[in-house]
Amino acid sequence: MTSASLPLAGKHVVLGVSGGIAAYKSVELLRRLMDLGADVTPVLTRSALEFVGAPTFRALSGRDPLVDLFRADEPIPHTKLGQGADLVLVAPATANLLAKFAAGIADDALTTTLVATAAPVVLAAAMHTEMWLHPSVVANVKTIRARGFRVIDPERGRLAGGDVGYGRLAEPDVVIGAVLEELGGAGSTLRGRYVLVTAGGTREPIDPVRYIGNRSSGKQGIAVAQEAARMGATGALVTTVAAPAIPGFELVQVESALEMRDAVMSRLDRLDALVMCAAVADFRPAEVADQKIKRDGGAPEIKLVANPDILAEATAVLRRSKPEAVVVGFAAETIDALRHGEEKLARKRVDMMVVNDVTEEGAGFGTDTNSVWLIARDGSRSRIELAAKREVAAALLDKAFALDREPHA
Ligand code: C5P
């Protein structure tokens, strides 16, 4: 990508950092924003400096981070910054920072910039669970949201004190996804949608070094996640193969079907669409040897057991909990592709099956092109002749999201 085609090229982002233990994570956010082409000015509170050093921000952003109002060379940097910003991101936003912003208090460079800007403001909250749940913080967040600013909830996980609860700063992909959405850096057709995509063939362990696998390269799944991101979606790519960073997408690396199932099932409550591109092994070894199986013992007999059907399980949950969610399955067939696709569409209760005959030239495993049938539950069938996997991805996302959202029978 040339720098001009980067999603945040030409955008000026103020990165505010307030004083919480999560402040160190803002360094990663700074790097990500710059990788996406943004011009970033860091603005730190005094207490943020207790957690992170100004030189790190200076070295990465090429700008002096602003901390104090009165020591800066510019007499009124905050108004200039506020006026010139395309977006102000505060990560982490502490309880104190949220309280000040809710009340309109402007007593340092960051809070003054916040009050002086008309740009979109995104605040990624991070604090201890008790603080996040305190009625005053709840009320402040409500006030801030009611004014049209975006507050990203903290996530559940291990906290600084060693205990577990809500309070951790949201993952960088989520925060960056929100920035992209606000700035419309990506397209907008899937803006606000969370798309979960799986990619690659699962690897079912036999022993610590061997596995049973398949020929899926993961290219089609990666292309779906990339296209969804380009259309403005955020989400997760659950993959068994290495994948490039995708703006707004969490990369979840898995190996086996069981790991993939956990990664998918634990994200069902937030998704708007599930695209199961992965080639999930139907069977796995019943037992995994602790040590590498030696040749001297003779050829082992490997007993197989059935893997869970992730797509069927996920769909069953979604039909109850989220009937409007769009579910897309893939079928790689070597014979009678259409008939098998129709049958799977019905059996797995999905909205659409993407069917390819992997014996066709230029289609299926490992290639950069594909030719598929899209079979939808509204009875429509469309054929995509040999095209780049990115184009196939765009077409299937368009069709899947255009489907009539009647509750599933
Ligand atoms: O029945 P078949 O395996 O051909 O169905 C393929 C579809 O089901 C794909 O979308 C694949 O990701 C999904 N699948 C699954 N779990 C399995 C097997 C397949 O989710 N164990």
mmCIF file with all atom_site columns, N, CA, C and O and ligand atoms in Angstrom, residues 198-200 202 204 257 260 264 274-283 306-314 328-333 340 343-344 347-348 350 352-354, ligand 1:
data_model
loop_
_atom_site.group_PDB
_atom_site.id
_atom_site.type_symbol
_atom_site.label_atom_id
_atom_site.label_alt_id
_atom_site.label_comp_id
_atom_site.label_asym_id
_atom_site.label_entity_id
_atom_site.label_seq_id
_atom_site.pdbx_PDB_ins_code
_atom_site.Cartn_x
_atom_site.Cartn_y
_atom_site.Cartn_z
_atom_site.occupancy
_atom_site.B_iso_or_equiv
_atom_site.pdbx_formal_charge
_atom_site.auth_seq_id
_atom_site.auth_comp_id
_atom_site.auth_asym_id
_atom_site.auth_atom_id
_atom_site.pdbx_PDB_model_num
ATOM   1   N N  . THR A 1 198 ? -13.529 -17.320 9.908  1.00 0.00 ? 198 THR A N  1
ATOM   2   C CA . THR A 1 198 ? -12.525 -18.346 10.208 1.00 0.00 ? 198 THR A CA 1
ATOM   3   C C  . THR A 1 198 ? -11.787 -18.680 8.917  1.00 0.00 ? 198 THR A C  1
ATOM   4   O O  . THR A 1 198 ? -12.350 -18.585 7.831  1.00 0.00 ? 198 THR A O  1
ATOM   5   N N  . ALA A 1 199 ? -10.523 -19.045 9.072  1.00 0.00 ? 199 ALA A N  1
ATOM   6   C CA . ALA A 1 199 ? -9.714  -19.316 7.871  1.00 0.00 ? 199 ALA A CA 1
ATOM   7   C C  . ALA A 1 199 ? -8.718  -20.435 8.122  1.00 0.00 ? 199 ALA A C  1
ATOM   8   O O  . ALA A 1 199 ? -8.233  -20.614 9.239  1.00 0.00 ? 199 ALA A O  1
ATOM   9   N N  . GLY A 1 200 ? -8.432  -21.165 7.057  1.00 0.00 ? 200 GLY A N  1
ATOM   10  C CA . GLY A 1 200 ? -7.367  -22.181 7.108  1.00 0.00 ? 200 GLY A CA 1
ATOM   11  C C  . GLY A 1 200 ? -7.884  -23.554 7.502  1.00 0.00 ? 200 GLY A C  1
ATOM   12  O O  . GLY A 1 200 ? -9.019  -23.718 7.931  1.00 0.00 ? 200 GLY A O  1
ATOM   13  N N  . THR A 1 202 ? -7.772  -26.866 9.863  1.00 0.00 ? 202 THR A N  1
ATOM   14  C CA . THR A 1 202 ? -7.364  -27.148 11.245 1.00 0.00 ? 202 THR A CA 1
ATOM   15  C C  . THR A 1 202 ? -6.286  -28.227 11.257 1.00 0.00 ? 202 THR A C  1
ATOM   16  O O  . THR A 1 202 ? -6.175  -29.028 10.321 1.00 0.00 ? 202 THR A O  1
ATOM   17  N N  . GLU A 1 204 ? -4.996  -31.283 13.541 1.00 0.00 ? 204 GLU A N  1
ATOM   18  C CA . GLU A 1 204 ? -5.428  -32.118 14.656 1.00 0.00 ? 204 GLU A CA 1
ATOM   19  C C  . GLU A 1 204 ? -4.237  -32.909 15.176 1.00 0.00 ? 204 GLU A C  1
ATOM   20  O O  . GLU A 1 204 ? -3.718  -33.783 14.483 1.00 0.00 ? 204 GLU A O  1
ATOM   21  N N  . ALA A 1 257 ? -9.514  -27.972 15.706 1.00 0.00 ? 257 ALA A N  1
ATOM   22  C CA . ALA A 1 257 ? -10.948 -27.669 15.644 1.00 0.00 ? 257 ALA A CA 1
ATOM   23  C C  . ALA A 1 257 ? -11.469 -27.271 17.027 1.00 0.00 ? 257 ALA A C  1
ATOM   24  O O  . ALA A 1 257 ? -12.302 -26.368 17.153 1.00 0.00 ? 257 ALA A O  1
ATOM   25  N N  . MET A 1 260 ? -10.546 -23.787 17.657 1.00 0.00 ? 260 MET A N  1
ATOM   26  C CA . MET A 1 260 ? -11.341 -22.900 16.802 1.00 0.00 ? 260 MET A CA 1
ATOM   27  C C  . MET A 1 260 ? -12.763 -22.777 17.349 1.00 0.00 ? 260 MET A C  1
ATOM   28  O O  . MET A 1 260 ? -13.345 -21.693 17.366 1.00 0.00 ? 260 MET A O  1
ATOM   29  N N  . VAL A 1 264 ? -14.592 -19.275 18.403 1.00 0.00 ? 264 VAL A N  1
ATOM   30  C CA . VAL A 1 264 ? -15.833 -18.824 17.761 1.00 0.00 ? 264 VAL A CA 1
ATOM   31  C C  . VAL A 1 264 ? -16.946 -18.667 18.799 1.00 0.00 ? 264 VAL A C  1
ATOM   32  O O  . VAL A 1 264 ? -17.593 -17.615 18.890 1.00 0.00 ? 264 VAL A O  1
ATOM   33  N N  . LEU A 1 274 ? -21.237 -14.400 10.821 1.00 0.00 ? 274 LEU A N  1
ATOM   34  C CA . LEU A 1 274 ? -20.218 -15.446 10.968 1.00 0.00 ? 274 LEU A CA 1
ATOM   35  C C  . LEU A 1 274 ? -19.951 -16.007 9.577  1.00 0.00 ? 274 LEU A C  1
ATOM   36  O O  . LEU A 1 274 ? -20.887 -16.426 8.889  1.00 0.00 ? 274 LEU A O  1
ATOM   37  N N  . VAL A 1 275 ? -18.700 -15.970 9.166  1.00 0.00 ? 275 VAL A N  1
ATOM   38  C CA . VAL A 1 275 ? -18.341 -16.529 7.866  1.00 0.00 ? 275 VAL A CA 1
ATOM   39  C C  . VAL A 1 275 ? -17.336 -17.652 8.119  1.00 0.00 ? 275 VAL A C  1
ATOM   40  O O  . VAL A 1 275 ? -16.181 -17.410 8.438  1.00 0.00 ? 275 VAL A O  1
ATOM   41  N N  . MET A 1 276 ? -17.821 -18.888 8.022  1.00 0.00 ? 276 MET A N  1
ATOM   42  C CA . MET A 1 276 ? -16.986 -20.052 8.362  1.00 0.00 ? 276 MET A CA 1
ATOM   43  C C  . MET A 1 276 ? -16.269 -20.553 7.117  1.00 0.00 ? 276 MET A C  1
ATOM   44  O O  . MET A 1 276 ? -16.701 -21.503 6.464  1.00 0.00 ? 276 MET A O  1
ATOM   45  N N  . CYS A 1 277 ? -15.157 -19.897 6.794  1.00 0.00 ? 277 CYS A N  1
ATOM   46  C CA . CYS A 1 277 ? -14.365 -20.322 5.633  1.00 0.00 ? 277 CYS A CA 1
ATOM   47  C C  . CYS A 1 277 ? -13.470 -21.504 5.952  1.00 0.00 ? 277 CYS A C  1
ATOM   48  O O  . CYS A 1 277 ? -13.016 -22.203 5.047  1.00 0.00 ? 277 CYS A O  1
ATOM   49  N N  . ALA A 1 278 ? -13.155 -21.675 7.221  1.00 0.00 ? 278 ALA A N  1
ATOM   50  C CA . ALA A 1 278 ? -12.129 -22.655 7.590  1.00 0.00 ? 278 ALA A CA 1
ATOM   51  C C  . ALA A 1 278 ? -12.510 -24.061 7.161  1.00 0.00 ? 278 ALA A C  1
ATOM   52  O O  . ALA A 1 278 ? -13.688 -24.434 7.145  1.00 0.00 ? 278 ALA A O  1
ATOM   53  N N  . ALA A 1 279 ? -11.496 -24.829 6.801  1.00 0.00 ? 279 ALA A N  1
ATOM   54  C CA . ALA A 1 279 ? -11.691 -26.249 6.512  1.00 0.00 ? 279 ALA A CA 1
ATOM   55  C C  . ALA A 1 279 ? -11.444 -26.990 7.822  1.00 0.00 ? 279 ALA A C  1
ATOM   56  O O  . ALA A 1 279 ? -10.296 -27.222 8.206  1.00 0.00 ? 279 ALA A O  1
ATOM   57  N N  . VAL A 1 280 ? -12.527 -27.263 8.510  1.00 0.00 ? 280 VAL A N  1
ATOM   58  C CA . VAL A 1 280 ? -12.417 -27.891 9.823  1.00 0.00 ? 280 VAL A CA 1
ATOM   59  C C  . VAL A 1 280 ? -12.353 -29.407 9.628  1.00 0.00 ? 280 VAL A C  1
ATOM   60  O O  . VAL A 1 280 ? -13.201 -29.977 8.936  1.00 0.00 ? 280 VAL A O  1
ATOM   61  N N  . ALA A 1 281 ? -11.360 -30.023 10.247 1.00 0.00 ? 281 ALA A N  1
ATOM   62  C CA . ALA A 1 281 ? -11.245 -31.481 10.105 1.00 0.00 ? 281 ALA A CA 1
ATOM   63  C C  . ALA A 1 281 ? -12.465 -32.149 10.727 1.00 0.00 ? 281 ALA A C  1
ATOM   64  O O  . ALA A 1 281 ? -12.905 -31.757 11.813 1.00 0.00 ? 281 ALA A O  1
ATOM   65  N N  . ASP A 1 282 ? -13.004 -33.118 10.037 1.00 0.00 ? 282 ASP A N  1
ATOM   66  C CA . ASP A 1 282 ? -14.179 -33.807 10.578 1.00 0.00 ? 282 ASP A CA 1
ATOM   67  C C  . ASP A 1 282 ? -13.810 -34.711 11.743 1.00 0.00 ? 282 ASP A C  1
ATOM   68  O O  . ASP A 1 282 ? -14.612 -34.956 12.627 1.00 0.00 ? 282 ASP A O  1
ATOM   69  N N  . PHE A 1 283 ? -12.558 -35.192 11.729 1.00 0.00 ? 283 PHE A N  1
ATOM   70  C CA . PHE A 1 283 ? -12.137 -36.130 12.788 1.00 0.00 ? 283 PHE A CA 1
ATOM   71  C C  . PHE A 1 283 ? -10.810 -35.692 13.390 1.00 0.00 ? 283 PHE A C  1
ATOM   72  O O  . PHE A 1 283 ? -10.018 -35.022 12.731 1.00 0.00 ? 283 PHE A O  1
ATOM   73  N N  . ALA A 1 306 ? -15.037 -37.975 16.166 1.00 0.00 ? 306 ALA A N  1
ATOM   74  C CA . ALA A 1 306 ? -15.620 -36.865 15.393 1.00 0.00 ? 306 ALA A CA 1
ATOM   75  C C  . ALA A 1 306 ? -15.347 -35.530 16.084 1.00 0.00 ? 306 ALA A C  1
ATOM   76  O O  . ALA A 1 306 ? -15.399 -35.437 17.316 1.00 0.00 ? 306 ALA A O  1
ATOM   77  N N  . ASN A 1 307 ? -15.035 -34.525 15.292 1.00 0.00 ? 307 ASN A N  1
ATOM   78  C CA . ASN A 1 307 ? -14.927 -33.165 15.815 1.00 0.00 ? 307 ASN A CA 1
ATOM   79  C C  . ASN A 1 307 ? -16.314 -32.543 15.909 1.00 0.00 ? 307 ASN A C  1
ATOM   80  O O  . ASN A 1 307 ? -17.214 -32.944 15.157 1.00 0.00 ? 307 ASN A O  1
ATOM   81  N N  . PRO A 1 308 ? -16.479 -31.549 16.760 1.00 0.00 ? 308 PRO A N  1
ATOM   82  C CA . PRO A 1 308 ? -17.764 -30.843 16.751 1.00 0.00 ? 308 PRO A CA 1
ATOM   83  C C  . PRO A 1 308 ? -17.932 -30.120 15.425 1.00 0.00 ? 308 PRO A C  1
ATOM   84  O O  . PRO A 1 308 ? -16.938 -29.713 14.819 1.00 0.00 ? 308 PRO A O  1
ATOM   85  N N  . ASP A 1 309 ? -19.162 -29.988 14.965 1.00 0.00 ? 309 ASP A N  1
ATOM   86  C CA . ASP A 1 309 ? -19.434 -29.168 13.782 1.00 0.00 ? 309 ASP A CA 1
ATOM   87  C C  . ASP A 1 309 ? -19.627 -27.740 14.292 1.00 0.00 ? 309 ASP A C  1
ATOM   88  O O  . ASP A 1 309 ? -20.684 -27.391 14.840 1.00 0.00 ? 309 ASP A O  1
ATOM   89  N N  . ILE A 1 310 ? -18.591 -26.940 14.160 1.00 0.00 ? 310 ILE A N  1
ATOM   90  C CA . ILE A 1 310 ? -18.601 -25.590 14.741 1.00 0.00 ? 310 ILE A CA 1
ATOM   91  C C  . ILE A 1 310 ? -19.728 -24.755 14.137 1.00 0.00 ? 310 ILE A C  1
ATOM   92  O O  . ILE A 1 310 ? -20.468 -24.063 14.835 1.00 0.00 ? 310 ILE A O  1
ATOM   93  N N  . LEU A 1 311 ? -19.845 -24.857 12.812 1.00 0.00 ? 311 LEU A N  1
ATOM   94  C CA . LEU A 1 311 ? -20.857 -24.062 12.115 1.00 0.00 ? 311 LEU A CA 1
ATOM   95  C C  . LEU A 1 311 ? -22.260 -24.411 12.611 1.00 0.00 ? 311 LEU A C  1
ATOM   96  O O  . LEU A 1 311 ? -23.057 -23.520 12.921 1.00 0.00 ? 311 LEU A O  1
ATOM   97  N N  . ALA A 1 312 ? -22.530 -25.707 12.717 1.00 0.00 ? 312 ALA A N  1
ATOM   98  C CA . ALA A 1 312 ? -23.864 -26.120 13.157 1.00 0.00 ? 312 ALA A CA 1
ATOM   99  C C  . ALA A 1 312 ? -24.113 -25.691 14.609 1.00 0.00 ? 312 ALA A C  1
ATOM   100 O O  . ALA A 1 312 ? -25.195 -25.188 14.939 1.00 0.00 ? 312 ALA A O  1
ATOM   101 N N  . GLU A 1 313 ? -23.084 -25.851 15.441 1.00 0.00 ? 313 GLU A N  1
ATOM   102 C CA . GLU A 1 313 ? -23.247 -25.458 16.858 1.00 0.00 ? 313 GLU A CA 1
ATOM   103 C C  . GLU A 1 313 ? -23.476 -23.964 16.998 1.00 0.00 ? 313 GLU A C  1
ATOM   104 O O  . GLU A 1 313 ? -24.352 -23.510 17.731 1.00 0.00 ? 313 GLU A O  1
ATOM   105 N N  . ALA A 1 314 ? -22.644 -23.204 16.286 1.00 0.00 ? 314 ALA A N  1
ATOM   106 C CA . ALA A 1 314 ? -22.750 -21.738 16.383 1.00 0.00 ? 314 ALA A CA 1
ATOM   107 C C  . ALA A 1 314 ? -24.103 -21.277 15.855 1.00 0.00 ? 314 ALA A C  1
ATOM   108 O O  . ALA A 1 314 ? -24.764 -20.427 16.449 1.00 0.00 ? 314 ALA A O  1
ATOM   109 N N  . VAL A 1 328 ? -22.730 -17.665 7.197  1.00 0.00 ? 328 VAL A N  1
ATOM   110 C CA . VAL A 1 328 ? -22.300 -18.153 5.887  1.00 0.00 ? 328 VAL A CA 1
ATOM   111 C C  . VAL A 1 328 ? -21.375 -19.352 6.072  1.00 0.00 ? 328 VAL A C  1
ATOM   112 O O  . VAL A 1 328 ? -20.428 -19.295 6.854  1.00 0.00 ? 328 VAL A O  1
ATOM   113 N N  . GLY A 1 329 ? -21.672 -20.439 5.355  1.00 0.00 ? 329 GLY A N  1
ATOM   114 C CA . GLY A 1 329 ? -20.813 -21.616 5.400  1.00 0.00 ? 329 GLY A CA 1
ATOM   115 C C  . GLY A 1 329 ? -20.146 -21.826 4.050  1.00 0.00 ? 329 GLY A C  1
ATOM   116 O O  . GLY A 1 329 ? -20.575 -21.269 3.030  1.00 0.00 ? 329 GLY A O  1
ATOM   117 N N  . PHE A 1 330 ? -19.120 -22.597 4.053  1.00 0.00 ? 330 PHE A N  1
ATOM   118 C CA . PHE A 1 330 ? -18.407 -22.930 2.818  1.00 0.00 ? 330 PHE A CA 1
ATOM   119 C C  . PHE A 1 330 ? -18.500 -24.435 2.591  1.00 0.00 ? 330 PHE A C  1
ATOM   120 O O  . PHE A 1 330 ? -18.527 -25.197 3.555  1.00 0.00 ? 330 PHE A O  1
ATOM   121 N N  . ALA A 1 331 ? -18.522 -24.822 1.353  1.00 0.00 ? 331 ALA A N  1
ATOM   122 C CA . ALA A 1 331 ? -18.461 -26.253 1.068  1.00 0.00 ? 331 ALA A CA 1
ATOM   123 C C  . ALA A 1 331 ? -17.482 -26.477 -0.070 1.00 0.00 ? 331 ALA A C  1
ATOM   124 O O  . ALA A 1 331 ? -17.643 -25.920 -1.154 1.00 0.00 ? 331 ALA A O  1
ATOM   125 N N  . ALA A 1 332 ? -16.435 -27.212 0.236  1.00 0.00 ? 332 ALA A N  1
ATOM   126 C CA . ALA A 1 332 ? -15.478 -27.578 -0.802 1.00 0.00 ? 332 ALA A CA 1
ATOM   127 C C  . ALA A 1 332 ? -15.856 -28.976 -1.241 1.00 0.00 ? 332 ALA A C  1
ATOM   128 O O  . ALA A 1 332 ? -15.843 -29.911 -0.443 1.00 0.00 ? 332 ALA A O  1
ATOM   129 N N  . GLU A 1 333 ? -16.234 -29.101 -2.491 1.00 0.00 ? 333 GLU A N  1
ATOM   130 C CA . GLU A 1 333 ? -16.716 -30.397 -2.968 1.00 0.00 ? 333 GLU A CA 1
ATOM   131 C C  . GLU A 1 333 ? -15.885 -30.873 -4.148 1.00 0.00 ? 333 GLU A C  1
ATOM   132 O O  . GLU A 1 333 ? -15.263 -30.065 -4.845 1.00 0.00 ? 333 GLU A O  1
ATOM   133 N N  . HIS A 1 340 ? -24.685 -30.961 -3.091 1.00 0.00 ? 340 HIS A N  1
ATOM   134 C CA . HIS A 1 340 ? -24.183 -31.036 -1.719 1.00 0.00 ? 340 HIS A CA 1
ATOM   135 C C  . HIS A 1 340 ? -24.327 -29.690 -1.004 1.00 0.00 ? 340 HIS A C  1
ATOM   136 O O  . HIS A 1 340 ? -24.616 -29.639 0.185  1.00 0.00 ? 340 HIS A O  1
ATOM   137 N N  . GLU A 1 343 ? -27.882 -29.215 0.134  1.00 0.00 ? 343 GLU A N  1
ATOM   138 C CA . GLU A 1 343 ? -28.181 -30.102 1.257  1.00 0.00 ? 343 GLU A CA 1
ATOM   139 C C  . GLU A 1 343 ? -27.596 -29.519 2.556  1.00 0.00 ? 343 GLU A C  1
ATOM   140 O O  . GLU A 1 343 ? -28.248 -29.483 3.599  1.00 0.00 ? 343 GLU A O  1
ATOM   141 N N  . LYS A 1 344 ? -26.367 -28.976 2.472  1.00 0.00 ? 344 LYS A N  1
ATOM   142 C CA . LYS A 1 344 ? -25.717 -28.409 3.662  1.00 0.00 ? 344 LYS A CA 1
ATOM   143 C C  . LYS A 1 344 ? -26.390 -27.121 4.115  1.00 0.00 ? 344 LYS A C  1
ATOM   144 O O  . LYS A 1 344 ? -26.484 -26.842 5.306  1.00 0.00 ? 344 LYS A O  1
ATOM   145 N N  . ARG A 1 347 ? -29.333 -28.411 6.069  1.00 0.00 ? 347 ARG A N  1
ATOM   146 C CA . ARG A 1 347 ? -28.987 -29.164 7.288  1.00 0.00 ? 347 ARG A CA 1
ATOM   147 C C  . ARG A 1 347 ? -28.362 -28.257 8.337  1.00 0.00 ? 347 ARG A C  1
ATOM   148 O O  . ARG A 1 347 ? -28.640 -28.370 9.520  1.00 0.00 ? 347 ARG A O  1
ATOM   149 N N  . LYS A 1 348 ? -27.506 -27.317 7.912  1.00 0.00 ? 348 LYS A N  1
ATOM   150 C CA . LYS A 1 348 ? -26.805 -26.482 8.887  1.00 0.00 ? 348 LYS A CA 1
ATOM   151 C C  . LYS A 1 348 ? -27.562 -25.201 9.214  1.00 0.00 ? 348 LYS A C  1
ATOM   152 O O  . LYS A 1 348 ? -27.105 -24.393 10.009 1.00 0.00 ? 348 LYS A O  1
ATOM   153 N N  . VAL A 1 350 ? -27.953 -22.443 7.681  1.00 0.00 ? 350 VAL A N  1
ATOM   154 C CA . VAL A 1 350 ? -27.214 -21.200 7.460  1.00 0.00 ? 350 VAL A CA 1
ATOM   155 C C  . VAL A 1 350 ? -27.950 -20.331 6.440  1.00 0.00 ? 350 VAL A C  1
ATOM   156 O O  . VAL A 1 350 ? -28.901 -20.776 5.800  1.00 0.00 ? 350 VAL A O  1
ATOM   157 N N  . MET A 1 352 ? -26.401 -18.735 3.896  1.00 0.00 ? 352 MET A N  1
ATOM   158 C CA . MET A 1 352 ? -25.824 -18.880 2.560  1.00 0.00 ? 352 MET A CA 1
ATOM   159 C C  . MET A 1 352 ? -24.687 -19.888 2.600  1.00 0.00 ? 352 MET A C  1
ATOM   160 O O  . MET A 1 352 ? -23.948 -19.956 3.584  1.00 0.00 ? 352 MET A O  1
ATOM   161 N N  . MET A 1 353 ? -24.574 -20.667 1.540  1.00 0.00 ? 353 MET A N  1
ATOM   162 C CA . MET A 1 353 ? -23.413 -21.544 1.385  1.00 0.00 ? 353 MET A CA 1
ATOM   163 C C  . MET A 1 353 ? -22.618 -21.058 0.181  1.00 0.00 ? 353 MET A C  1
ATOM   164 O O  . MET A 1 353 ? -23.196 -20.714 -0.853 1.00 0.00 ? 353 MET A O  1
ATOM   165 N N  . VAL A 1 354 ? -21.312 -21.024 0.362  1.00 0.00 ? 354 VAL A N  1
ATOM   166 C CA . VAL A 1 354 ? -20.416 -20.707 -0.750 1.00 0.00 ? 354 VAL A CA 1
ATOM   167 C C  . VAL A 1 354 ? -19.839 -22.055 -1.176 1.00 0.00 ? 354 VAL A C  1
ATOM   168 O O  . VAL A 1 354 ? -19.150 -22.708 -0.391 1.00 0.00 ? 354 VAL A O  1
HETATM 169 O O1 . C5P B 2 .   ? -20.129 -30.475 5.936  1.00 0.00 ? 1   C5P B O1 1
HETATM 170 P P1 . C5P B 2 .   ? -18.917 -29.729 5.562  1.00 0.00 ? 1   C5P B P1 1
HETATM 171 O O2 . C5P B 2 .   ? -17.733 -30.039 6.421  1.00 0.00 ? 1   C5P B O2 1
HETATM 172 O O3 . C5P B 2 .   ? -18.539 -29.794 4.115  1.00 0.00 ? 1   C5P B O3 1
HETATM 173 O O4 . C5P B 2 .   ? -19.325 -28.209 5.821  1.00 0.00 ? 1   C5P B O4 1
HETATM 174 C C1 . C5P B 2 .   ? -18.448 -27.189 5.558  1.00 0.00 ? 1   C5P B C1 1
HETATM 175 C C2 . C5P B 2 .   ? -18.793 -26.000 6.383  1.00 0.00 ? 1   C5P B C2 1
HETATM 176 O O5 . C5P B 2 .   ? -18.958 -26.367 7.748  1.00 0.00 ? 1   C5P B O5 1
HETATM 177 C C3 . C5P B 2 .   ? -17.679 -24.977 6.381  1.00 0.00 ? 1   C5P B C3 1
HETATM 178 O O6 . C5P B 2 .   ? -18.241 -23.700 6.500  1.00 0.00 ? 1   C5P B O6 1
HETATM 179 C C4 . C5P B 2 .   ? -16.860 -25.379 7.585  1.00 0.00 ? 1   C5P B C4 1
HETATM 180 O O7 . C5P B 2 .   ? -16.136 -24.261 8.083  1.00 0.00 ? 1   C5P B O7 1
HETATM 181 C C5 . C5P B 2 .   ? -17.917 -25.852 8.561  1.00 0.00 ? 1   C5P B C5 1
HETATM 182 N N1 . C5P B 2 .   ? -17.481 -26.933 9.448  1.00 0.00 ? 1   C5P B N1 1
HETATM 183 C C6 . C5P B 2 .   ? -17.440 -26.725 10.793 1.00 0.00 ? 1   C5P B C6 1
HETATM 184 N N2 . C5P B 2 .   ? -17.069 -27.718 11.653 1.00 0.00 ? 1   C5P B N2 1
HETATM 185 C C7 . C5P B 2 .   ? -16.762 -28.942 11.186 1.00 0.00 ? 1   C5P B C7 1
HETATM 186 C C8 . C5P B 2 .   ? -16.820 -29.186 9.809  1.00 0.00 ? 1   C5P B C8 1
HETATM 187 C C9 . C5P B 2 .   ? -17.178 -28.149 8.969  1.00 0.00 ? 1   C5P B C9 1
HETATM 188 O O8 . C5P B 2 .   ? -17.726 -25.610 11.233 1.00 0.00 ? 1   C5P B O8 1
HETATM 189 N N3 . C5P B 2 .   ? -16.408 -29.886 12.028 1.00 0.00 ? 1   C5P B N3 1
#
